[in-house]
Structures are given as C-alpha cells and as structure tokens.
C-alpha cells in the first residue's frame, strides 16, 4: 500500500501536491520544512503565502480552497506545529474542502523517543483527514506527512519535480441519488425546502430547482439565495416533509426536528452527514439540472413578521439587529460578505436587507467554531475587489494575528466590522440558560470591556468607533476596522418585544 505517511523525500512530497492539482501553498516556516519551502519558492507559477502561526495559516488556506474550489496546501514544520492544524482540518472536513496538510516530520527512528519536536504525527488527524492520496476524493482534507533528515538545500534537484496538474472531480453524482430525490417529491404531502451553506458553483442550479419546484423555501444567508427568493421566516417553516440542501441550518426549526420524527427529512449535502441523530435520509450530490419533478401548488400564507421586524428596527435604532440592517445596506453590490460567527449569522438572517445586491456570502459553519474566522475571511478575500467581514468581539479576539496576511492580498479592499457587545451575547438566547445567576452568565459569556482601536493601529488600518447608527455611513477608505458598540438597552428591548408579541 502506497501511503503518504512513508514519504521521506521533500521533492516527492511537493511533486505529489502538484500532481493532485495544488498550485497554492500557505507556509508556516521552520528548519524541518526548509527543503519544502525552498522547493516551493523556486517553482514558477505557484502562489504562496506565509504566516508564523500555523492555526491562522491553516484557516487562511481553508479560505483559499473555499474560494477556488481547488486543493490548497498548508505546510508546517514538525511537532506541536502540526497539532495547530486540527481546528481548520475539522472545519474543512465538515465543509468537504480539499485542504492538503503537508507536515514535515523527523525521521521515523525518532518516534516515541521524546527528542525535541518529535511527536507521533502519523494519523494525528484521525477520521478528519485521508492519508492515502490514491483514495482521496477531494471532498475532505488529505494529510501528507514527510519524514526528513536535517535540511540540505544544496542537494535538491528541482528538475525532478512533476508539474502536471490533475483537475479534481469533487462531485460523485449517481442516478440513484437523483431517483431518491424525485421519489421524495412524488407525494401529496406538503414540502418545505431549507437551504444551508452552499458553495458558489451550486447556487444557480439549486436556485433553478427551487423555482421549478415552487416549494416554500427558507434560505439562510450563507446559501447565497436568501435575497434571491421570497424566503420564509424560520417561524413560517411548516410541512410534512423537509428537503435540506447544503450545510446544517442554524434555525431552531432544524434542531426541533430531533423530536418531530413524523416529519420526513431528506438532506442533499456533500459530506453525506444527516445533521440529525434521528432517522432521516441523506445523499451526497445530485445533478440539479437532471432532476424531474412536478411543479407543486404553493399555497402562500400572508405574514406580518417582516413588517414587525422593520417596525422594531425603527423603534430601537441602536440595537444590535438595527446595526446589522444598516451594515447590510451600506455594503456595495458584488462584494464578498463573511459572517462570523454565531450571533452575526443569526442576526444577518433576521435583520439584513432583502435587496439582492449580487453579493457572495461565506461562513465557517462546518463546526460553527469561532476560531480562525478572520483568517478564513482573508483567504477568500483575495479573489474579490471588496470584502466585508462581520465578526463578534470574541471571534475577533480569537484571531487577532490573522491580519498578518493583509499585505499578501494587497489588491483587495478589506473592511472588518467588529460587533463589540462585551462578550458572548449569543448565550442570552439559549433557553436552557434562562434564569442563570449573573455572575455565572458573565463567566459563560466571557464578559469584557476591551476595545479594538489598538488592534487596528497595530496593522495600520483606519479605525472608527460607532455607537449611534446615524454615524454609520458609506466607507471611504480601502481598509478599515469599524467597531460597533450597540446599545444594550435597545438590544434587550428589541428582543424582548419581538419574543413577547
């Protein structure tokens, strides 16, 4: 068996990455991976980036592969540097992203010796990464571990490198998948569609399918379809069957399906995971253009929820949802918008403008973690003229050194909105925590009084502090940090009035 874990030559490792279709490398440097770095820097037509922190670097690489839909390599030295890749590896696994983890290792004789920078790197990522390139299907991370002696740059012969690229075939559609989907629609029972995170290349065919089906649809912002259809509000989802397309939805209805087993659920998602512990069906892909279903009668019901939301936004102009609405209005057309993570995603879904501006939406919703969000955002940003990230304060604190990448994507206008509400206010919306004493909630929420002015100054970014919504206007600079401090009282009243209608 030809396993990657047996590679002992740096040029063989680079050749393998090239043959798998990789043309971008993100490097966290060290002595052990010096030969690999030397090889990368001396090959024409490769793009490369560097960052001293492997965790940030790996999330940036994830952003690159999410944007390009191609394999991107994250390269590290040995030891704990490899362990830093695990969070991004897990996120890539659940987003079905072809992230290649190229890790330098000490020779095998050092394993279990306790020698410096010697840990057992073989299978360190467990189920979250394939280790055999011949079995890799480009729908999860691949780990290439290279056992190397001390670097000897003078001995490298770059002429032995293989430059041939293989275009990945990520989708594995079968006719049986299409038949299962068609059978799911062959019923008189009511059907709603829920659309979670979608990769950009799937958005148009899925939109055509939704329009063809005429089914009431709830589209989350990260699907890229929220503004393109008349999306249901979460409270309006009501059907005997649910078709979920894409990633796991963030709406409460999806979680409540655990206890509503009479509702039949079919998921179409690349990672083949149902997202529910109860019985449901799942398929990993279909050719949306080949699906044949009858157009259903859509019995629309009048709803006043959108009007109620608009009224509350006007009534409480400095609440957090009102700031989200204003941000969504001032972001220009054809921009990239990254939402990170829990509360900004939910508030954008709830309060952002419904106007279709042609924007592309992204988020790290594979595992829903708050780590590496800004790094992922910057990785995606490289392919857009205008990029806007909306992040919670704790999410930002988790990734402060991510801005190291800014000078390496210097053609992009980057604007970062930090919603600084003094901690993890998402926990105020968790029903099971209602009534918890304040001193415990303050610990759970990581309450703080920090501001982000010095962070912006450190990276030479324009900075503004906004506490009144009338001061939030169009952005004139190319790169900026905009710190939003919503009024806690306005925010409390907004949600209290909305929930207690």
Coordinates of C-alpha atoms in Angstrom, one line a residue:
X1 CA 0.0 0.0 0.0
X2 CA 1.4 3.4 -1.1
X3 CA 0.7 5.5 2.0
X4 CA 1.7 9.2 2.2
X5 CA 3.0 8.6 5.7
X6 CA 6.0 6.7 4.2
X7 CA 7.3 9.7 2.1
X8 CA 10.9 10.6 3.1
X9 CA 11.8 12.9 0.2
X10 CA 10.8 16.6 0.1
X11 CA 10.7 16.7 -3.7
X12 CA 8.5 13.6 -3.8
X13 CA 6.1 15.4 -1.4
X14 CA 5.9 18.6 -3.5
X15 CA 5.5 16.5 -6.7
X16 CA 2.6 14.8 -5.2
X17 CA 0.9 18.0 -4.2
X18 CA 1.4 19.3 -7.8
X19 CA 0.0 16.1 -9.3
X20 CA -3.1 16.5 -7.1
X21 CA -3.8 19.9 -8.6
X22 CA -2.4 22.2 -5.9
X23 CA -0.9 25.5 -7.1
X24 CA -1.2 27.5 -3.9
X25 CA 0.8 26.9 -0.7
X26 CA 0.4 28.5 2.7
X27 CA 3.6 28.2 4.7
X28 CA 4.4 28.3 8.4
X29 CA 8.2 28.1 8.4
X30 CA 10.8 26.2 10.4
X31 CA 14.0 24.3 9.9
X32 CA 12.5 20.9 9.4
X33 CA 10.4 22.1 6.4
X34 CA 13.2 24.2 4.9
X35 CA 13.7 21.9 1.9
X36 CA 9.9 22.0 1.2
X37 CA 9.9 25.8 1.4
X38 CA 13.0 26.1 -0.8
X39 CA 11.3 23.9 -3.4
X40 CA 8.0 25.9 -3.4
X41 CA 9.8 29.3 -3.7
X42 CA 11.8 28.1 -6.7
X43 CA 8.9 26.7 -8.8
X44 CA 7.3 29.1 -11.3
X45 CA 3.6 29.8 -11.5
X46 CA 2.9 28.9 -7.8
X47 CA 1.2 31.2 -5.4
X48 CA 2.4 31.2 -1.8
X49 CA 1.8 32.9 1.4
X50 CA 3.3 32.7 4.9
X51 CA 2.3 33.2 8.5
X52 CA 4.2 32.3 11.7
X53 CA 1.1 30.9 13.4
X54 CA 0.0 27.5 12.0
X55 CA -3.6 27.8 13.2
X56 CA -4.2 31.1 11.4
X57 CA -2.3 29.9 8.3
X58 CA -4.4 26.7 8.1
X59 CA -7.6 28.7 8.2
X60 CA -6.3 31.1 5.6
X61 CA -5.6 28.0 3.4
X62 CA -9.2 26.8 4.1
X63 CA -10.4 30.2 2.8
X64 CA -8.4 29.8 -0.3
X65 CA -9.8 26.4 -1.1
X66 CA -13.3 27.5 -0.3
X67 CA -12.9 30.3 -2.8
X68 CA -11.1 28.5 -5.6
X69 CA -12.7 25.0 -5.2
X70 CA -9.2 23.6 -5.7
X71 CA -6.7 21.9 -3.4
X72 CA -4.6 24.3 -1.3
X73 CA -1.6 23.2 0.7
X74 CA -0.8 24.2 4.3
X75 CA 2.8 23.5 5.1
X76 CA 4.2 23.2 8.6
X77 CA 7.3 22.1 10.4
X78 CA 7.2 19.2 12.9
X79 CA 6.0 18.9 16.5
X80 CA 3.1 20.9 18.0
X81 CA 3.1 23.0 14.8
X82 CA 1.2 20.0 13.3
X83 CA -1.3 19.9 16.1
X84 CA -2.2 23.6 15.4
X85 CA -3.8 22.4 12.1
X86 CA -6.5 20.3 13.7
X87 CA -9.3 23.0 14.1
X88 CA -9.0 24.0 10.4
X89 CA -8.8 20.4 9.4
X90 CA -12.0 19.6 11.2
X91 CA -13.8 22.6 9.7
X92 CA -12.5 21.6 6.2
X93 CA -13.8 18.0 6.8
X94 CA -17.3 19.2 7.6
X95 CA -17.2 21.7 4.7
X96 CA -15.9 18.9 2.3
X97 CA -13.0 21.2 1.4
X98 CA -9.9 19.7 -0.4
X99 CA -7.3 21.1 2.1
X100 CA -3.9 19.4 1.9
X101 CA -2.0 19.2 5.2
X102 CA 1.7 18.9 4.3
X103 CA 3.7 18.3 7.5
X104 CA 7.4 17.9 7.9
X105 CA 8.4 15.2 10.4
X106 CA 11.6 14.0 12.0
X107 CA 12.9 10.6 10.7
X108 CA 11.0 7.5 11.9
X109 CA 13.7 6.5 14.3
X110 CA 12.8 9.5 16.5
X111 CA 9.3 8.4 17.0
X112 CA 8.4 7.7 20.7
X113 CA 11.9 8.9 21.7
X114 CA 11.0 12.1 23.4
X115 CA 13.5 14.0 21.3
X116 CA 12.8 17.7 20.6
X117 CA 9.9 18.4 18.2
X118 CA 9.2 14.7 17.9
X119 CA 5.7 13.6 18.3
X120 CA 3.7 10.9 16.6
X121 CA 2.3 12.7 13.6
X122 CA 1.1 9.6 11.8
X123 CA -2.7 9.7 11.7
X124 CA -2.7 12.6 14.1
X125 CA -5.9 14.0 12.4
X126 CA -7.8 10.7 12.8
X127 CA -11.0 10.5 10.8
X128 CA -10.8 14.1 9.7
X129 CA -8.1 13.5 7.0
X130 CA -7.3 10.9 4.4
X131 CA -3.7 9.7 4.5
X132 CA -3.7 7.8 1.2
X133 CA -3.7 10.0 -1.9
X134 CA -4.9 7.2 -4.1
X135 CA -8.1 7.0 -2.0
X136 CA -8.6 10.8 -1.7
X137 CA -11.8 12.1 -3.4
X138 CA -11.1 15.8 -2.9
X139 CA -14.1 16.0 -0.5
X140 CA -12.1 16.2 2.7
X141 CA -8.6 17.1 3.9
X142 CA -5.5 15.0 2.9
X143 CA -2.6 14.6 5.2
X144 CA 0.9 14.1 3.6
X145 CA 3.5 13.5 6.4
X146 CA 7.1 13.7 5.3
X147 CA 10.0 12.2 7.4
X148 CA 13.0 14.3 6.7
X149 CA 16.6 14.4 7.8
X150 CA 18.4 17.7 8.5
X151 CA 17.8 20.1 5.5
X152 CA 20.3 20.0 2.8
X153 CA 19.3 22.7 0.3
X154 CA 22.3 22.2 -2.0
X155 CA 21.4 18.6 -2.8
X156 CA 17.9 19.4 -4.1
X157 CA 17.4 18.8 -7.8
X158 CA 14.3 20.7 -8.8
X159 CA 14.3 19.2 -12.3
X160 CA 12.8 16.0 -10.8
X161 CA 9.6 17.8 -9.8
X162 CA 6.4 16.7 -11.5
X163 CA 4.5 19.8 -12.7
X164 CA 1.5 18.0 -14.2
X165 CA -1.8 19.1 -12.7
X166 CA -4.9 17.0 -12.4
X167 CA -8.3 18.8 -12.2
X168 CA -10.2 17.4 -9.2
X169 CA -13.6 15.9 -9.7
X170 CA -15.3 16.6 -6.5
X171 CA -18.9 15.6 -7.1
X172 CA -19.8 11.9 -7.2
X173 CA -23.4 12.1 -8.5
X174 CA -25.2 8.9 -9.3
X175 CA -28.5 8.3 -10.9
X176 CA -29.7 6.6 -7.8
X177 CA -29.4 9.9 -5.9
X178 CA -31.5 11.7 -8.4
X179 CA -34.1 8.9 -8.3
X180 CA -34.3 9.2 -4.4
X181 CA -34.8 12.9 -4.7
X182 CA -37.5 12.5 -7.3
X183 CA -39.3 9.9 -5.2
X184 CA -39.2 12.2 -2.2
X185 CA -41.2 14.7 -4.2
X186 CA -43.6 12.1 -5.6
X187 CA -46.2 12.7 -2.8
X188 CA -49.2 14.8 -1.9
X189 CA -47.7 15.7 1.4
X190 CA -46.5 19.3 1.9
X191 CA -42.8 20.0 1.4
X192 CA -40.6 22.9 2.5
X193 CA -37.0 23.4 1.4
X194 CA -34.3 24.5 3.8
X195 CA -31.1 25.7 2.3
X196 CA -27.9 26.0 4.4
X197 CA -24.4 26.8 3.3
X198 CA -23.9 26.3 -0.4
X199 CA -20.7 26.5 -2.4
X200 CA -20.8 29.2 -5.0
X201 CA -20.9 26.9 -8.0
X202 CA -24.1 25.2 -6.7
X203 CA -26.1 28.3 -6.1
X204 CA -27.5 28.8 -9.6
X205 CA -28.6 25.2 -10.3
X206 CA -30.1 25.0 -6.8
X207 CA -32.0 28.2 -7.3
X208 CA -33.4 26.9 -10.6
X209 CA -34.5 23.7 -8.8
X210 CA -36.3 25.7 -6.1
X211 CA -38.0 27.8 -8.7
X212 CA -39.0 24.7 -10.6
X213 CA -40.4 23.0 -7.5
X214 CA -42.4 26.1 -6.4
X215 CA -41.9 24.9 -2.8
X216 CA -41.9 27.3 0.1
X217 CA -38.2 27.8 0.9
X218 CA -36.2 29.0 3.9
X219 CA -32.8 30.1 2.6
X220 CA -30.1 31.0 5.0
X221 CA -27.8 33.9 4.2
X222 CA -24.8 31.6 3.7
X223 CA -26.7 29.8 1.0
X224 CA -26.3 32.9 -1.2
X225 CA -30.0 32.6 -2.0
X226 CA -31.7 34.5 0.8
X227 CA -32.0 37.7 -1.2
X228 CA -32.9 35.9 -4.5
X229 CA -36.1 34.3 -3.4
X230 CA -39.0 35.1 -1.2
X231 CA -37.6 33.3 1.8
X232 CA -39.7 32.0 4.6
X233 CA -39.0 33.3 8.1
X234 CA -37.9 30.5 10.5
X235 CA -41.3 30.6 12.3
X236 CA -43.1 30.1 9.0
X237 CA -41.5 26.7 8.2
X238 CA -44.3 24.1 8.3
X239 CA -44.5 21.0 6.3
X240 CA -44.8 17.2 6.4
X241 CA -41.6 16.8 4.5
X242 CA -38.3 18.8 4.7
X243 CA -35.7 18.8 1.9
X244 CA -32.4 20.2 3.3
X245 CA -29.9 21.3 0.7
X246 CA -26.3 22.2 1.8
X247 CA -24.9 22.7 5.2
X248 CA -26.6 22.4 8.6
X249 CA -29.1 25.2 9.1
X250 CA -28.8 27.5 12.1
X251 CA -32.5 28.0 12.6
X252 CA -34.2 26.5 15.7
X253 CA -36.7 24.5 13.5
X254 CA -33.9 22.2 12.3
X255 CA -32.9 21.3 15.9
X256 CA -36.5 20.7 16.8
X257 CA -36.7 18.1 14.1
X258 CA -34.9 15.8 16.5
X259 CA -38.2 15.4 18.4
X260 CA -40.5 15.6 15.3
X261 CA -39.8 12.2 13.8
X262 CA -43.2 12.3 11.9
X263 CA -41.6 14.9 9.6
X264 CA -39.7 13.1 6.8
X265 CA -36.3 14.6 6.1
X266 CA -34.0 14.2 3.1
X267 CA -30.7 16.0 3.1
X268 CA -28.5 16.7 0.0
X269 CA -25.1 17.6 1.3
X270 CA -21.6 16.9 0.1
X271 CA -20.3 15.5 3.3
X272 CA -23.1 12.8 3.5
X273 CA -23.9 13.7 7.1
X274 CA -27.6 13.9 8.0
X275 CA -27.1 16.6 10.7
X276 CA -29.7 14.8 12.9
X277 CA -29.4 11.9 15.3
X278 CA -32.9 10.7 14.4
X279 CA -33.8 8.7 11.3
X280 CA -33.5 10.6 8.0
X281 CA -32.2 10.1 4.5
X282 CA -29.1 11.7 3.0
X283 CA -27.4 11.8 -0.4
X284 CA -24.2 13.5 -1.2
X285 CA -24.9 15.1 -4.6
X286 CA -27.3 15.3 -7.5
X287 CA -27.2 16.8 -10.9
X288 CA -29.7 19.5 -10.3
X289 CA -30.3 20.1 -14.0
X290 CA -31.4 16.5 -14.5
X291 CA -34.0 16.3 -11.6
X292 CA -37.5 15.9 -12.9
X293 CA -40.3 16.8 -10.5
X294 CA -43.8 18.2 -11.0
X295 CA -44.3 21.8 -10.0
X296 CA -46.2 22.0 -6.8
X297 CA -49.0 24.2 -5.8
X298 CA -47.6 26.8 -3.4
X299 CA -50.4 27.9 -1.0
X300 CA -48.9 31.1 0.3
X301 CA -50.0 32.5 3.6
X302 CA -49.8 36.1 4.5
X303 CA -47.2 37.0 7.1
X304 CA -46.6 40.2 9.0
X305 CA -43.3 39.1 10.6
X306 CA -41.1 41.0 8.2
X307 CA -43.2 44.1 8.9
X308 CA -42.9 43.6 12.6
X309 CA -39.1 43.3 12.3
X310 CA -39.0 46.5 10.3
X311 CA -41.1 48.3 12.9
X312 CA -38.8 47.1 15.8
X313 CA -35.7 48.2 13.9
X314 CA -37.0 51.7 13.6
X315 CA -38.2 51.7 17.2
X316 CA -34.8 50.6 18.5
X317 CA -32.3 52.2 16.1
X318 CA -29.2 51.5 18.2
X319 CA -30.0 47.8 18.9
X320 CA -27.7 45.2 17.5
X321 CA -30.1 44.0 14.8
X322 CA -30.5 47.6 13.6
X323 CA -26.8 47.9 13.1
X324 CA -26.8 44.7 11.2
X325 CA -29.5 46.1 8.9
X326 CA -27.5 49.3 8.3
X327 CA -24.3 47.4 7.6
X328 CA -26.2 45.3 5.0
X329 CA -27.4 48.4 3.3
X330 CA -24.1 50.2 3.0
X331 CA -22.1 47.2 1.7
X332 CA -21.8 47.8 -2.1
X333 CA -23.0 45.5 -4.8
X334 CA -20.9 42.5 -5.9
X335 CA -19.0 42.3 -2.7
X336 CA -17.9 39.3 -0.6
X337 CA -19.6 39.1 2.8
X338 CA -18.2 36.8 5.5
X339 CA -20.3 36.3 8.7
X340 CA -18.5 35.1 11.8
X341 CA -19.9 33.5 13.7
X342 CA -23.0 32.5 15.8
X343 CA -24.8 35.8 16.5
X344 CA -23.8 37.8 13.4
X345 CA -25.1 34.9 11.2
X346 CA -28.4 34.7 13.0
X347 CA -28.9 38.5 13.2
X348 CA -28.0 38.9 9.5
X349 CA -30.5 36.2 8.6
X350 CA -33.1 38.0 10.8
X351 CA -32.5 41.7 10.0
X352 CA -30.4 42.3 6.9
X353 CA -31.9 43.9 3.8
X354 CA -33.7 41.6 1.4
X355 CA -32.4 43.6 -1.6
X356 CA -30.4 41.4 -4.0
X357 CA -27.0 43.1 -4.4
X358 CA -25.2 40.2 -6.1
X359 CA -23.0 39.6 -3.1
X360 CA -21.3 36.3 -2.2
X361 CA -21.7 35.0 1.3
X362 CA -19.4 32.8 3.3
X363 CA -19.1 31.5 6.9
X364 CA -17.3 28.7 8.8
X365 CA -20.5 26.7 9.5
X366 CA -19.0 23.2 9.3
X367 CA -18.4 23.0 13.1
X368 CA -19.6 26.5 13.9
X369 CA -16.4 27.4 15.9
X370 CA -15.3 30.9 16.5
X371 CA -11.6 30.2 15.8
X372 CA -9.9 31.2 12.5
X373 CA -12.8 33.2 11.1
X374 CA -10.9 36.3 10.1
X375 CA -8.1 34.1 8.6
X376 CA -10.7 32.3 6.5
X377 CA -12.2 35.6 5.5
X378 CA -8.9 36.9 4.3
X379 CA -8.2 33.8 2.4
X380 CA -11.4 34.2 0.5
X381 CA -10.9 38.0 0.1
X382 CA -8.0 37.6 -2.3
X383 CA -10.4 36.8 -5.1
X384 CA -12.7 39.9 -4.5
X385 CA -12.3 43.6 -5.1
X386 CA -14.4 44.4 -2.0
X387 CA -14.6 42.2 1.1
X388 CA -16.6 42.8 4.2
X389 CA -16.4 40.7 7.4
X390 CA -18.9 41.0 10.2
X391 CA -17.5 39.4 13.4
X392 CA -18.4 39.1 17.0
X393 CA -15.9 40.5 19.5
X394 CA -14.9 37.1 20.9
X395 CA -14.5 35.7 17.4
X396 CA -12.2 38.7 16.6
X397 CA -10.1 38.2 19.8
X398 CA -9.6 34.6 18.8
X399 CA -7.9 35.6 15.6
X400 CA -6.0 38.8 16.2
X401 CA -2.9 37.9 14.4
X402 CA -4.8 37.0 11.2
X403 CA -4.1 40.5 9.8
X404 CA -0.5 39.3 9.1
X405 CA -2.0 38.2 5.7
X406 CA -3.2 41.7 4.7
X407 CA 0.0 42.7 2.8
X408 CA -0.1 39.4 1.0
X409 CA -3.5 40.2 -0.5
X410 CA -2.8 43.8 -1.2
X411 CA -5.2 44.4 -4.1
X412 CA -8.3 43.8 -2.0
X413 CA -10.3 46.4 -0.2
X414 CA -11.0 44.8 3.2
X415 CA -13.4 46.1 5.8
X416 CA -13.9 44.4 9.2
X417 CA -16.9 45.2 11.3
X418 CA -16.5 44.1 15.0
X419 CA -19.8 43.8 16.8
X420 CA -18.5 44.6 20.3
X421 CA -21.3 43.8 22.8
X422 CA -18.9 43.0 25.6
X423 CA -18.9 39.2 25.3
X424 CA -20.7 36.2 24.0
X425 CA -24.3 37.5 23.9
X426 CA -25.4 34.5 21.9
X427 CA -25.8 32.8 25.3
X428 CA -28.6 35.3 26.2
X429 CA -30.6 33.5 23.5
X430 CA -30.1 30.0 24.9
X431 CA -33.4 28.9 26.6
X432 CA -31.7 26.4 28.9
X433 CA -29.6 29.1 30.4
X434 CA -32.5 31.4 31.3
X435 CA -32.6 32.3 35.0
X436 CA -28.8 31.6 35.5
X437 CA -27.3 34.0 38.0
X438 CA -25.5 37.0 36.5
X439 CA -22.1 36.1 38.0
X440 CA -22.3 32.7 36.3
X441 CA -23.6 34.1 33.0
X442 CA -20.7 36.7 32.9
X443 CA -18.2 33.9 33.1
X444 CA -20.1 31.9 30.4
X445 CA -20.2 34.9 28.2
X446 CA -16.6 35.9 28.8
X447 CA -17.8 39.5 29.6
X448 CA -15.1 42.2 29.0
X449 CA -14.6 45.9 28.5
X450 CA -12.0 45.7 25.7
X451 CA -11.9 47.9 22.6
X452 CA -10.2 47.3 19.2
X453 CA -8.6 50.6 18.4
X454 CA -5.1 49.4 19.2
X455 CA -5.6 46.3 17.1
X456 CA -6.4 48.4 14.1
X457 CA -3.5 50.7 14.8
X458 CA -1.1 47.8 15.1
X459 CA -1.9 46.8 11.5
X460 CA -2.1 50.3 10.1
X461 CA -5.9 50.1 9.4
X462 CA -8.3 53.0 9.6
X463 CA -10.4 52.7 12.7
X464 CA -13.8 54.1 13.7
X465 CA -16.0 53.6 16.7
X466 CA -19.7 53.7 16.1
X467 CA -22.2 53.9 18.9
X468 CA -25.0 55.7 17.1
X469 CA -26.5 54.3 13.9
X470 CA -26.6 57.8 12.3
X471 CA -22.8 57.8 12.3
X472 CA -22.6 54.6 10.3
X473 CA -22.2 55.7 6.7
X474 CA -20.6 54.6 3.5
X475 CA -16.9 53.5 3.9
X476 CA -14.4 55.7 2.1
X477 CA -11.1 54.1 3.0
X478 CA -9.7 51.0 1.3
X479 CA -9.1 49.1 4.6
X480 CA -10.7 49.6 7.9
X481 CA -11.8 48.3 11.2
X482 CA -15.2 49.5 12.3
X483 CA -16.1 48.8 15.9
X484 CA -19.8 48.7 16.5
X485 CA -21.0 49.1 20.1
X486 CA -24.7 48.5 20.2
X487 CA -26.8 50.0 23.0
X488 CA -27.5 47.1 25.4
X489 CA -30.8 48.6 26.5
X490 CA -32.1 49.0 22.9
X491 CA -31.0 45.4 22.1
X492 CA -32.7 44.0 25.1
X493 CA -35.9 45.8 24.4
X494 CA -35.8 44.8 20.7
X495 CA -35.6 41.1 21.5
X496 CA -38.0 41.3 24.4
X497 CA -40.7 42.9 22.3
X498 CA -40.1 40.5 19.4
X499 CA -40.3 37.4 21.5
X500 CA -43.2 38.6 23.6
X501 CA -45.5 39.7 20.8

